Each structure stands twice: as C-alpha cells, then as structure tokens.
Tab-separated table of C-alpha atoms and ligand atoms in Angstrom:
chain	number	residue	atom	x	y	z
A	1	MET	CA	-50.781	-122.144	-28.146
A	2	ALA	CA	-48.912	-125.380	-27.396
A	3	VAL	CA	-51.464	-127.387	-29.409
A	4	PHE	CA	-51.085	-125.107	-32.425
A	5	ASP	CA	-47.285	-125.401	-32.274
A	6	GLU	CA	-47.486	-129.188	-32.112
A	7	LEU	CA	-49.957	-129.324	-35.005
A	8	THR	CA	-47.746	-127.140	-37.215
A	9	LYS	CA	-44.861	-129.541	-36.560
A	10	ILE	CA	-46.947	-132.365	-38.041
A	11	CYS	CA	-48.514	-130.639	-41.058
A	12	GLU	CA	-49.678	-127.321	-42.476
A	13	THR	CA	-52.080	-125.856	-39.909
A	14	ARG	CA	-53.984	-122.578	-39.765
A	15	LYS	CA	-55.818	-121.131	-36.792
A	16	ASN	CA	-58.978	-119.038	-36.496
A	17	VAL	CA	-60.027	-119.840	-40.040
A	18	SER	CA	-63.248	-118.524	-41.598
A	19	LEU	CA	-65.138	-121.725	-42.407
A	20	LYS	CA	-67.133	-119.886	-45.075
A	21	ASN	CA	-64.134	-120.474	-47.312
A	22	MET	CA	-64.009	-124.169	-46.484
A	23	CYS	CA	-67.416	-125.336	-47.786
A	24	SER	CA	-69.136	-124.837	-51.134
A	25	ILE	CA	-72.215	-123.121	-49.657
A	26	HIS	CA	-69.988	-120.469	-48.024
A	27	ILE	CA	-71.513	-120.696	-44.561
A	28	GLY	CA	-69.890	-121.044	-41.174
A	29	GLY	CA	-68.239	-119.385	-38.218
A	30	ILE	CA	-64.616	-119.713	-37.183
A	31	GLY	CA	-62.636	-122.955	-37.070
A	32	LYS	CA	-60.135	-122.935	-34.213
A	33	TYR	CA	-57.562	-125.093	-36.042
A	34	VAL	CA	-57.644	-126.411	-39.598
A	35	CYS	CA	-54.957	-128.963	-40.558
A	36	PHE	CA	-54.036	-129.813	-44.154
A	37	PRO	CA	-52.119	-133.127	-44.207
A	38	LYS	CA	-50.411	-133.898	-47.522
A	39	SER	CA	-49.462	-137.544	-46.972
A	40	ILE	CA	-50.702	-140.694	-45.282
A	41	ASN	CA	-47.855	-140.341	-42.797
A	42	GLU	CA	-48.995	-136.831	-41.843
A	43	VAL	CA	-52.580	-138.047	-41.305
A	44	TYR	CA	-51.250	-140.928	-39.214
A	45	CYS	CA	-49.129	-138.653	-36.983
A	46	LEU	CA	-51.947	-136.125	-36.666
A	47	LEU	CA	-54.513	-138.687	-35.553
A	48	ASN	CA	-52.069	-140.257	-33.118
A	49	TYR	CA	-51.344	-136.873	-31.568
A	50	LEU	CA	-55.022	-135.863	-31.322
A	51	THR	CA	-55.959	-139.219	-29.807
A	52	ALA	CA	-53.093	-139.006	-27.306
A	53	ILE	CA	-54.215	-135.594	-26.034
A	54	ASN	CA	-57.894	-136.535	-26.378
A	55	LEU	CA	-58.796	-133.643	-28.665
A	56	GLU	CA	-61.946	-133.769	-30.771
A	57	TYR	CA	-61.547	-133.622	-34.564
A	58	TYR	CA	-63.595	-133.747	-37.760
A	59	VAL	CA	-62.305	-134.946	-41.134
A	60	PHE	CA	-63.580	-133.467	-44.404
A	61	GLY	CA	-62.617	-133.029	-48.054
A	62	ASN	CA	-63.825	-130.243	-50.346
A	63	GLY	CA	-66.784	-129.389	-48.101
A	64	THR	CA	-69.346	-129.822	-50.906
A	65	ASN	CA	-71.717	-131.994	-48.888
A	66	ILE	CA	-71.288	-130.371	-45.484
A	67	VAL	CA	-72.317	-127.050	-43.987
A	68	PHE	CA	-70.418	-125.462	-41.123
A	69	GLU	CA	-72.555	-124.015	-38.354
A	70	ASP	CA	-72.572	-120.269	-37.604
A	71	GLY	CA	-70.943	-120.968	-34.221
A	72	GLY	CA	-67.903	-122.509	-35.943
A	73	TYR	CA	-65.842	-125.456	-34.747
A	74	ASN	CA	-63.936	-125.142	-31.512
A	75	SER	CA	-61.383	-127.905	-32.032
A	76	VAL	CA	-59.389	-129.465	-34.911
A	77	LEU	CA	-60.682	-129.777	-38.466
A	78	ILE	CA	-58.712	-132.055	-40.765
A	79	CYS	CA	-59.068	-131.006	-44.386
A	80	MET	CA	-57.911	-133.793	-46.717
A	81	ARG	CA	-57.985	-131.864	-50.003
A	82	LYS	CA	-54.206	-131.424	-50.198
A	83	MET	CA	-53.484	-135.151	-49.992
A	84	GLN	CA	-53.659	-135.887	-53.709
A	85	GLY	CA	-52.196	-138.451	-56.077
A	86	MET	CA	-52.991	-141.313	-58.446
A	87	ARG	CA	-51.137	-144.384	-59.705
A	88	PHE	CA	-52.329	-146.546	-62.595
A	89	VAL	CA	-51.747	-150.299	-62.881
A	90	LYS	CA	-53.492	-151.867	-65.916
A	91	ASN	CA	-57.217	-151.167	-65.404
A	92	ASN	CA	-56.760	-150.331	-61.712
A	93	CYS	CA	-56.102	-146.955	-60.158
A	94	TYR	CA	-54.764	-146.220	-56.659
A	95	VAL	CA	-56.075	-142.814	-55.540
A	96	LEU	CA	-55.269	-140.756	-52.437
A	97	ALA	CA	-58.358	-139.591	-50.540
A	98	GLY	CA	-57.929	-135.860	-51.143
A	99	THR	CA	-57.819	-136.186	-54.932
A	100	ASN	CA	-60.500	-134.205	-56.757
A	101	LEU	CA	-63.064	-136.227	-58.703
A	102	LEU	CA	-62.545	-133.841	-61.631
A	103	GLU	CA	-58.788	-134.427	-61.601
A	104	LEU	CA	-59.392	-138.178	-61.370
A	105	ASN	CA	-61.833	-138.128	-64.301
A	106	ASN	CA	-59.394	-136.167	-66.478
A	107	LYS	CA	-56.627	-138.698	-65.774
A	108	LEU	CA	-58.966	-141.670	-66.339
A	109	ALA	CA	-59.871	-140.283	-69.767
A	110	LYS	CA	-56.162	-139.874	-70.619
A	111	HIS	CA	-55.495	-143.494	-69.599
A	112	GLY	CA	-58.512	-144.789	-71.542
A	113	LEU	CA	-60.272	-146.082	-68.425
A	114	GLY	CA	-64.048	-145.740	-68.423
A	115	GLY	CA	-66.914	-146.364	-66.026
A	116	MET	CA	-66.784	-143.327	-63.776
A	117	GLU	CA	-68.100	-140.766	-66.292
A	118	TRP	CA	-71.271	-140.401	-64.176
A	119	SER	CA	-69.180	-138.531	-61.569
A	120	TYR	CA	-67.950	-135.866	-63.988
A	121	GLY	CA	-68.877	-132.505	-62.489
A	122	ILE	CA	-69.296	-133.647	-58.860
A	123	PRO	CA	-67.093	-131.171	-57.006
A	124	GLY	CA	-65.909	-133.437	-54.149
A	125	THR	CA	-62.799	-135.388	-53.225
A	126	VAL	CA	-62.533	-139.155	-53.589
A	127	GLY	CA	-62.610	-139.578	-49.764
A	128	GLY	CA	-65.822	-137.556	-49.501
A	129	ALA	CA	-67.353	-139.471	-52.418
A	130	ILE	CA	-66.559	-142.791	-50.728
A	131	CYS	CA	-67.966	-141.665	-47.390
A	132	MET	CA	-71.197	-140.530	-49.091
A	133	ASN	CA	-71.214	-143.276	-51.733
A	134	ALA	CA	-71.739	-140.395	-54.148
A	135	GLY	CA	-73.732	-141.243	-57.220
A	136	ALA	CA	-75.512	-139.860	-60.277
A	137	PHE	CA	-76.935	-141.007	-63.623
A	138	ALA	CA	-77.309	-144.602	-62.364
A	139	GLY	CA	-73.646	-144.859	-61.247
A	140	CYS	CA	-72.147	-144.707	-57.768
A	141	MET	CA	-68.744	-145.029	-56.079
A	142	ALA	CA	-69.476	-148.488	-54.678
A	143	ASN	CA	-69.454	-149.916	-58.225
A	144	HIS	CA	-65.735	-149.223	-58.686
A	145	ILE	CA	-64.194	-149.845	-55.266
A	146	LYS	CA	-61.931	-152.830	-54.765
A	147	TYR	CA	-60.208	-151.796	-51.533
A	148	VAL	CA	-60.279	-148.794	-49.211
A	149	TRP	CA	-57.372	-148.142	-46.849
A	150	VAL	CA	-58.536	-146.470	-43.638
A	151	LEU	CA	-57.027	-145.312	-40.397
A	152	CYS	CA	-58.736	-147.095	-37.543
A	153	ASP	CA	-57.666	-146.880	-33.880
A	154	GLY	CA	-54.139	-145.811	-34.858
A	155	LYS	CA	-53.715	-148.615	-37.418
A	156	ILE	CA	-53.965	-148.641	-41.197
A	157	LYS	CA	-56.465	-151.266	-42.355
A	158	ARG	CA	-57.530	-152.409	-45.820
A	159	LEU	CA	-61.292	-152.848	-46.197
A	160	THR	CA	-62.958	-154.745	-49.023
A	161	ASN	CA	-65.945	-153.371	-50.918
A	162	LYS	CA	-68.224	-155.612	-48.818
A	163	GLN	CA	-66.723	-154.366	-45.550
A	164	MET	CA	-67.534	-150.775	-46.594
A	165	HIS	CA	-71.311	-151.464	-46.218
A	166	PHE	CA	-72.172	-149.192	-49.117
A	167	ASP	CA	-75.790	-148.143	-49.418
A	168	TYR	CA	-77.678	-145.239	-50.989
A	169	ARG	CA	-75.547	-142.158	-50.107
A	170	SER	CA	-74.078	-144.035	-47.189
A	171	SER	CA	-71.105	-146.173	-46.137
A	172	ILE	CA	-69.483	-147.443	-42.964
A	173	ILE	CA	-67.318	-144.281	-42.903
A	174	GLN	CA	-70.318	-142.104	-42.013
A	175	HIS	CA	-71.098	-144.151	-38.932
A	176	SER	CA	-67.563	-144.517	-37.591
A	177	LYS	CA	-64.395	-142.567	-36.859
A	178	LEU	CA	-62.602	-144.210	-39.808
A	179	VAL	CA	-60.503	-141.912	-41.993
A	180	VAL	CA	-60.233	-142.765	-45.692
A	181	LEU	CA	-56.599	-142.624	-46.807
A	182	LYS	CA	-56.426	-144.340	-50.162
A	183	VAL	CA	-58.575	-146.395	-52.482
A	184	LEU	CA	-58.140	-148.934	-55.269
A	185	LEU	CA	-60.596	-148.467	-58.119
A	186	THR	CA	-61.234	-150.998	-60.866
A	187	LEU	CA	-62.280	-149.610	-64.252
A	188	GLU	CA	-62.861	-150.740	-67.821
A	189	HIS	CA	-60.598	-150.135	-70.816
A	190	SER	CA	-62.409	-147.861	-73.213
A	191	GLU	CA	-61.795	-145.486	-76.146
A	192	LYS	CA	-60.428	-142.158	-74.865
A	193	SER	CA	-62.680	-140.142	-77.188
A	194	GLU	CA	-65.743	-142.102	-76.030
A	195	ILE	CA	-64.932	-141.417	-72.370
A	196	LYS	CA	-64.480	-137.693	-73.069
A	197	GLN	CA	-67.768	-137.619	-75.006
A	198	LYS	CA	-69.645	-139.329	-72.152
A	199	GLN	CA	-68.100	-136.909	-69.618
A	200	ASN	CA	-69.177	-133.918	-71.721
A	201	ASP	CA	-72.718	-135.294	-72.105
A	202	ILE	CA	-73.004	-135.793	-68.329
A	203	PHE	CA	-71.660	-132.316	-67.669
A	204	ASN	CA	-74.127	-130.762	-70.127
A	205	GLN	CA	-77.010	-132.571	-68.437
A	206	ARG	CA	-75.856	-131.090	-65.121
A	207	LEU	CA	-75.679	-127.612	-66.668
A	208	ASN	CA	-79.199	-127.973	-68.051
A	209	THR	CA	-80.838	-129.244	-64.881
A	210	GLN	CA	-78.865	-127.786	-61.939
A	211	PRO	CA	-78.255	-124.180	-60.852
A	212	TYR	CA	-74.642	-124.193	-62.024
A	213	GLY	CA	-72.620	-121.160	-60.951
A	214	THR	CA	-74.658	-120.537	-57.792
A	215	ILE	CA	-73.414	-121.050	-54.236
A	216	ASN	CA	-74.875	-124.307	-52.901
A	217	ALA	CA	-74.112	-127.655	-51.261
A	218	GLY	CA	-75.611	-129.959	-53.889
A	219	SER	CA	-78.773	-131.916	-53.100
A	220	VAL	CA	-80.186	-130.956	-49.715
A	221	PHE	CA	-82.409	-134.036	-49.283
A	222	LYS	CA	-82.016	-137.697	-50.184
A	223	LYS	CA	-84.236	-139.252	-52.817
A	224	THR	CA	-87.366	-140.855	-51.327
A	225	ASN	CA	-88.839	-144.236	-52.270
A	226	LEU	CA	-91.580	-142.451	-54.188
A	227	GLU	CA	-89.812	-139.785	-56.217
A	228	SER	CA	-86.955	-137.308	-56.144
A	229	ALA	CA	-86.933	-134.715	-53.376
A	230	GLY	CA	-86.659	-131.997	-56.038
A	231	LYS	CA	-89.960	-133.063	-57.663
A	232	ILE	CA	-91.701	-133.250	-54.264
A	233	ILE	CA	-90.561	-129.733	-53.303
A	234	ASP	CA	-91.515	-128.438	-56.755
A	235	LYS	CA	-95.021	-129.966	-56.458
A	236	LEU	CA	-95.394	-128.259	-53.075
A	237	GLY	CA	-94.932	-124.986	-54.989
A	238	LEU	CA	-91.858	-124.015	-53.003
A	239	LYS	CA	-89.401	-123.098	-55.781
A	240	GLY	CA	-88.007	-119.623	-55.137
A	241	VAL	CA	-89.068	-119.579	-51.446
A	242	LYS	CA	-86.488	-117.826	-49.312
A	243	ILE	CA	-85.612	-117.578	-45.616
A	244	GLY	CA	-82.990	-114.979	-44.779
A	245	ASP	CA	-80.451	-115.214	-47.576
A	246	ILE	CA	-81.055	-118.886	-48.448
A	247	GLN	CA	-83.380	-119.584	-51.374
A	248	ILE	CA	-84.801	-122.731	-52.971
A	249	SER	CA	-83.496	-122.775	-56.538
A	250	SER	CA	-86.113	-122.085	-59.196
A	251	LYS	CA	-84.136	-124.371	-61.562
A	252	HIS	CA	-83.866	-127.442	-59.285
A	253	ALA	CA	-85.870	-127.437	-56.051
A	254	ASN	CA	-83.475	-129.761	-54.170
A	255	PHE	CA	-80.700	-127.144	-54.419
A	256	PHE	CA	-80.790	-124.370	-51.803
A	257	ILE	CA	-78.770	-121.322	-52.773
A	258	ASN	CA	-76.822	-118.930	-50.605
A	259	LEU	CA	-77.634	-115.498	-52.036
A	260	GLY	CA	-74.635	-113.963	-50.265
A	261	ASN	CA	-75.136	-113.618	-46.543
A	262	GLY	CA	-76.943	-116.877	-45.761
A	263	THR	CA	-76.365	-118.441	-42.355
A	264	SER	CA	-76.651	-121.987	-41.091
A	265	GLU	CA	-79.636	-120.791	-39.054
A	266	ASP	CA	-81.393	-119.659	-42.278
A	267	LEU	CA	-80.616	-123.016	-43.858
A	268	HIS	CA	-81.898	-125.002	-40.837
A	269	ASN	CA	-85.095	-122.906	-40.873
A	270	LEU	CA	-85.686	-123.433	-44.600
A	271	ILE	CA	-85.001	-127.173	-44.310
A	272	ASN	CA	-87.440	-127.498	-41.395
A	273	PHE	CA	-90.064	-125.455	-43.249
A	274	VAL	CA	-89.841	-127.761	-46.295
A	275	LYS	CA	-89.888	-130.919	-44.135
A	276	ILE	CA	-93.035	-129.775	-42.317
A	277	ARG	CA	-94.825	-128.921	-45.581
A	278	ALA	CA	-93.860	-132.296	-47.120
A	279	LYS	CA	-95.112	-134.156	-44.043
A	280	GLN	CA	-98.342	-132.144	-43.666
A	281	GLU	CA	-99.360	-132.014	-47.313
A	282	LYS	CA	-97.969	-135.253	-48.757
A	283	ASN	CA	-97.223	-137.370	-45.696
A	284	ILE	CA	-93.631	-137.689	-46.925
A	285	PHE	CA	-90.634	-137.679	-44.615
A	286	LEU	CA	-87.693	-135.890	-46.230
A	287	GLN	CA	-84.262	-136.778	-44.910
A	288	GLU	CA	-81.246	-134.499	-45.257
A	289	GLU	CA	-78.337	-135.556	-47.460
A	290	ILE	CA	-76.203	-132.561	-46.453
A	291	MET	CA	-74.593	-132.666	-43.029
A	292	PHE	CA	-74.107	-129.865	-40.519
A	293	VAL	CA	-70.794	-129.654	-38.686
A	294	GLY	CA	-69.890	-127.645	-35.591
A	295	ASN	CA	-71.696	-125.561	-32.992
A	296	LYS	CA	-74.899	-123.662	-33.548
A	297	LYS	CA	-74.530	-119.968	-32.727
A	298	GLY	CA	-74.805	-119.287	-29.030
A	299	THR	CA	-73.577	-122.752	-28.058
A	300	ASN	CA	-69.992	-123.113	-26.987
A	301	ILE	CA	-69.249	-126.796	-26.725
B	1	FAD	C1	-72.953	-128.488	-57.312
B	1	FAD	C2	-72.903	-129.805	-56.591
B	1	FAD	C3	-73.292	-130.962	-57.253
B	1	FAD	C4	-73.246	-132.191	-56.590
B	1	FAD	N1	-73.662	-133.296	-57.264
B	1	FAD	C5	-73.655	-134.493	-56.636
B	1	FAD	C6	-74.100	-135.667	-57.303
B	1	FAD	O1	-74.453	-135.656	-58.470
B	1	FAD	N2	-74.080	-136.826	-56.614
B	1	FAD	C7	-73.673	-136.906	-55.321
B	1	FAD	O2	-73.676	-138.006	-54.742
B	1	FAD	N3	-73.250	-135.801	-54.657
B	1	FAD	C8	-73.232	-134.610	-55.270
B	1	FAD	N4	-72.811	-133.495	-54.605
B	1	FAD	C9	-72.417	-133.596	-53.180
B	1	FAD	C10	-70.909	-133.785	-52.958
B	1	FAD	O3	-70.154	-133.147	-53.969
B	1	FAD	C11	-70.492	-135.252	-52.902
B	1	FAD	O4	-71.134	-135.933	-51.849
B	1	FAD	C12	-68.980	-135.367	-52.716
B	1	FAD	O5	-68.578	-136.676	-52.944
B	1	FAD	C13	-68.503	-134.931	-51.332
B	1	FAD	O6	-67.092	-134.831	-51.355
B	1	FAD	P1	-66.341	-133.759	-50.420
B	1	FAD	O7	-64.886	-134.005	-50.542
B	1	FAD	O8	-66.799	-132.390	-50.735
B	1	FAD	O9	-66.859	-134.209	-49.009
B	1	FAD	P2	-67.184	-133.278	-47.750
B	1	FAD	O10	-68.401	-132.482	-48.029
B	1	FAD	O11	-65.973	-132.540	-47.353
B	1	FAD	O12	-67.513	-134.390	-46.666
B	1	FAD	C14	-68.644	-135.219	-46.846
B	1	FAD	C15	-68.575	-136.351	-45.824
B	1	FAD	O13	-67.423	-137.145	-46.091
B	1	FAD	C16	-66.581	-137.227	-44.930
B	1	FAD	N5	-65.208	-137.304	-45.427
B	1	FAD	C17	-64.633	-136.550	-46.400
B	1	FAD	N6	-63.370	-136.977	-46.634
B	1	FAD	C18	-63.152	-138.005	-45.763
B	1	FAD	C19	-62.042	-138.868	-45.509
B	1	FAD	N7	-60.912	-138.791	-46.210
B	1	FAD	N8	-62.168	-139.798	-44.542
B	1	FAD	C20	-63.303	-139.930	-43.831
B	1	FAD	N9	-64.388	-139.146	-44.038
B	1	FAD	C21	-64.307	-138.211	-45.003
B	1	FAD	C22	-66.912	-136.000	-44.106
B	1	FAD	O14	-66.653	-136.221	-42.740
B	1	FAD	C23	-68.412	-135.867	-44.390
B	1	FAD	O15	-69.116	-136.750	-43.553
B	1	FAD	C24	-72.826	-132.251	-55.246
B	1	FAD	C25	-72.418	-131.084	-54.587
B	1	FAD	C26	-72.465	-129.877	-55.249
B	1	FAD	C27	-72.029	-128.627	-54.527
C-alpha cells in the first residue's frame, strides 16, 4: 500500500492492471503497478524512488513488440506512452520517447521533413523503435538518430549514434537498464505532398502484405541470413497452423494472431513448434524478435 501511495505522488499509477490491454497481442496476466510518467522529471523521480527502495521495474512503450506472460508482472511497469512531444529546429526534430511513430510521421509531413516514411504504419513509440532499431522497406531508426538522451544510474546522459551500438533490430538499450527519454532526429527537407505520397504507398504495401486488423505483435522472428522468417515458415507449410487460440497468419507467416483467448503459453508452444520444424527440416535457427515480459503462469517471482 505504501509503495502505491508513493508512486501515485510521483505520477499517474494504476494497480492490478490487466496487461492484456497493455500490449498489441492482447495477452498477459495482472500487472501489480503500472506507472504512466508524462515528463522527463517524472521518469527521473520514479527511477530514483524505485532504485532507492530496490524495486524491480520494466520500461515499455506501446507494447507492440512485447508479450506479457500469463502470470503477469509482480512489480512496477513503467509505460512511457503518455510522455509525448516534438520540437522542430530547421531539419532537426527533438522527440520525447513516448511519442507515437504515427503522430511523428504526420508532423514530419506537415513540416516538409522526409526520410522516415518507411516507418509509416509501425504502431510503436519512438522509445520502443530506438530500443529495437525498428526498420522496414530498407530504412531503420539508426539512420536518423543524432543524439539519444537516456537515464543511466540516476543521471541523464546524451549518447551519440555511435554510442547506441545500433544493429539489426538491436541497440545498447536492449542490453542495459538505460531508459530512453528524448531523441534528436535529423531529416531531409522535402515536398510535403511527396512525403504524404510515400507514406501512403508504404501503408498500402503493409495493407497488402500483412494481416492488418488482426490482433498480433508484428514479426515474431528476426530475418535470417538466408531469407525472411515469413518465407521459411511458409515453405514449411505452416500457414494457418494453430495452437490454442494463437494461429500463424495465412497472409504473412511471420505474424502470429491471437484469435481471442490466446495465452502466452499458446504463443510459446507455437514458437517452439515452428523453431523445431525449421531446425529439423531446413537446419535453420529462428530467433525471436518479440520479447516476453513477466512471470510464466505458476511461477511467482
Ligand atoms: C502490426 C505491427 C507491425 C509492425 N511492423 C514493424 C516493422 O515494420 N518494423 C519493425 O521494426 N517493427 C515492427 N513492429 C514491431 C514494433 O511496432 C516496433 O518494434 C516498435 O518500434 C516497438 O515500439 P513500442 O513502443 O511498442 O515498444 P514496446 O513493445 O513497448 O517495447 C519494445 C522494447 O523497447 C523497450 N522500450 C520501449 N520504450 C523504451 C524506453 N523509453 N526506454 C527504454 N526501453 C524502452 C522495451 O523495454 C522493449 O524491450 C510491428 C508491430 C506490429 C504490431
């Protein structure tokens, strides 16, 4: 009770939250506390408090690349999606970590700043996209980052693009306890109508190739050196295969769909099934892009 009271003094906090509503694949048990900081100062105070009382936490954005476990999360989740804002200076844009990529793209088009059209339709926050080095259609976040401001051991630090160690769907953030607060993007001046046209083309390609309108967490596996995970799963003849209420999309085999009552256990089982088939039949090791967060059912850590 005391912890909840202290958290609510720092920022908006809810307790005993259904985590199904916190991630795009609508899976998960109960989150003990979920905090929604709205400013850098609130994140700073929150992290200081949690560190001082030695309480475990996990930071996330829109939950479009993570899956909460059926057993929930028994400590503090920090959801960044309410910390939003952008400021434009010439061809640069300062963006707060919780800003939606869609919102960012709409503003970039209005300001005549191009380069990030590839990200149109990715449903994440800027912080999540930086952590994952999100990418599509030959573009990726790393190409636009000048600086990233992070919270590190109670101090705000400014990291350069090089210091972020960006790689395919990976950055230093994933392998550390750093929290992304703000970023400086560098873009190119471009015709507003051209930017809008490119965004629409990208979005239409997504509509044509991905199971838009279904409940999913984006690509389940990373691309391999040989070919895309979707093509590999398709060639294994696994489109439409289902375990529990999780099904491999018949439109794009790297998207696994929650048909309504899917659980993280179903998803783990389907992932393992696909990995075994890929290894046995094609000698290919598939590696997950999505990340599981929390306790499996029956564990109480
Ligand atoms: C329909 C659909 C299509 C998608 N298409 C693409 C695509 O084309 N390309 C692509 O790369 N991805 C795609 N994704 C995956 C996902 O949208 C991206 O990875 C996105 O950038 C994740 O952002 P998020 O805010 O949802 O992050 P979350 O899922 O909330 O978190 C992802 C990771 O980022 C960390 N994180 C989030 N915010 C912060 C922060 N402020 N500080 C520190 N760590 C943080 C989390 O701890 C976690 O490790 C798609 C997903 C869906 C559902």
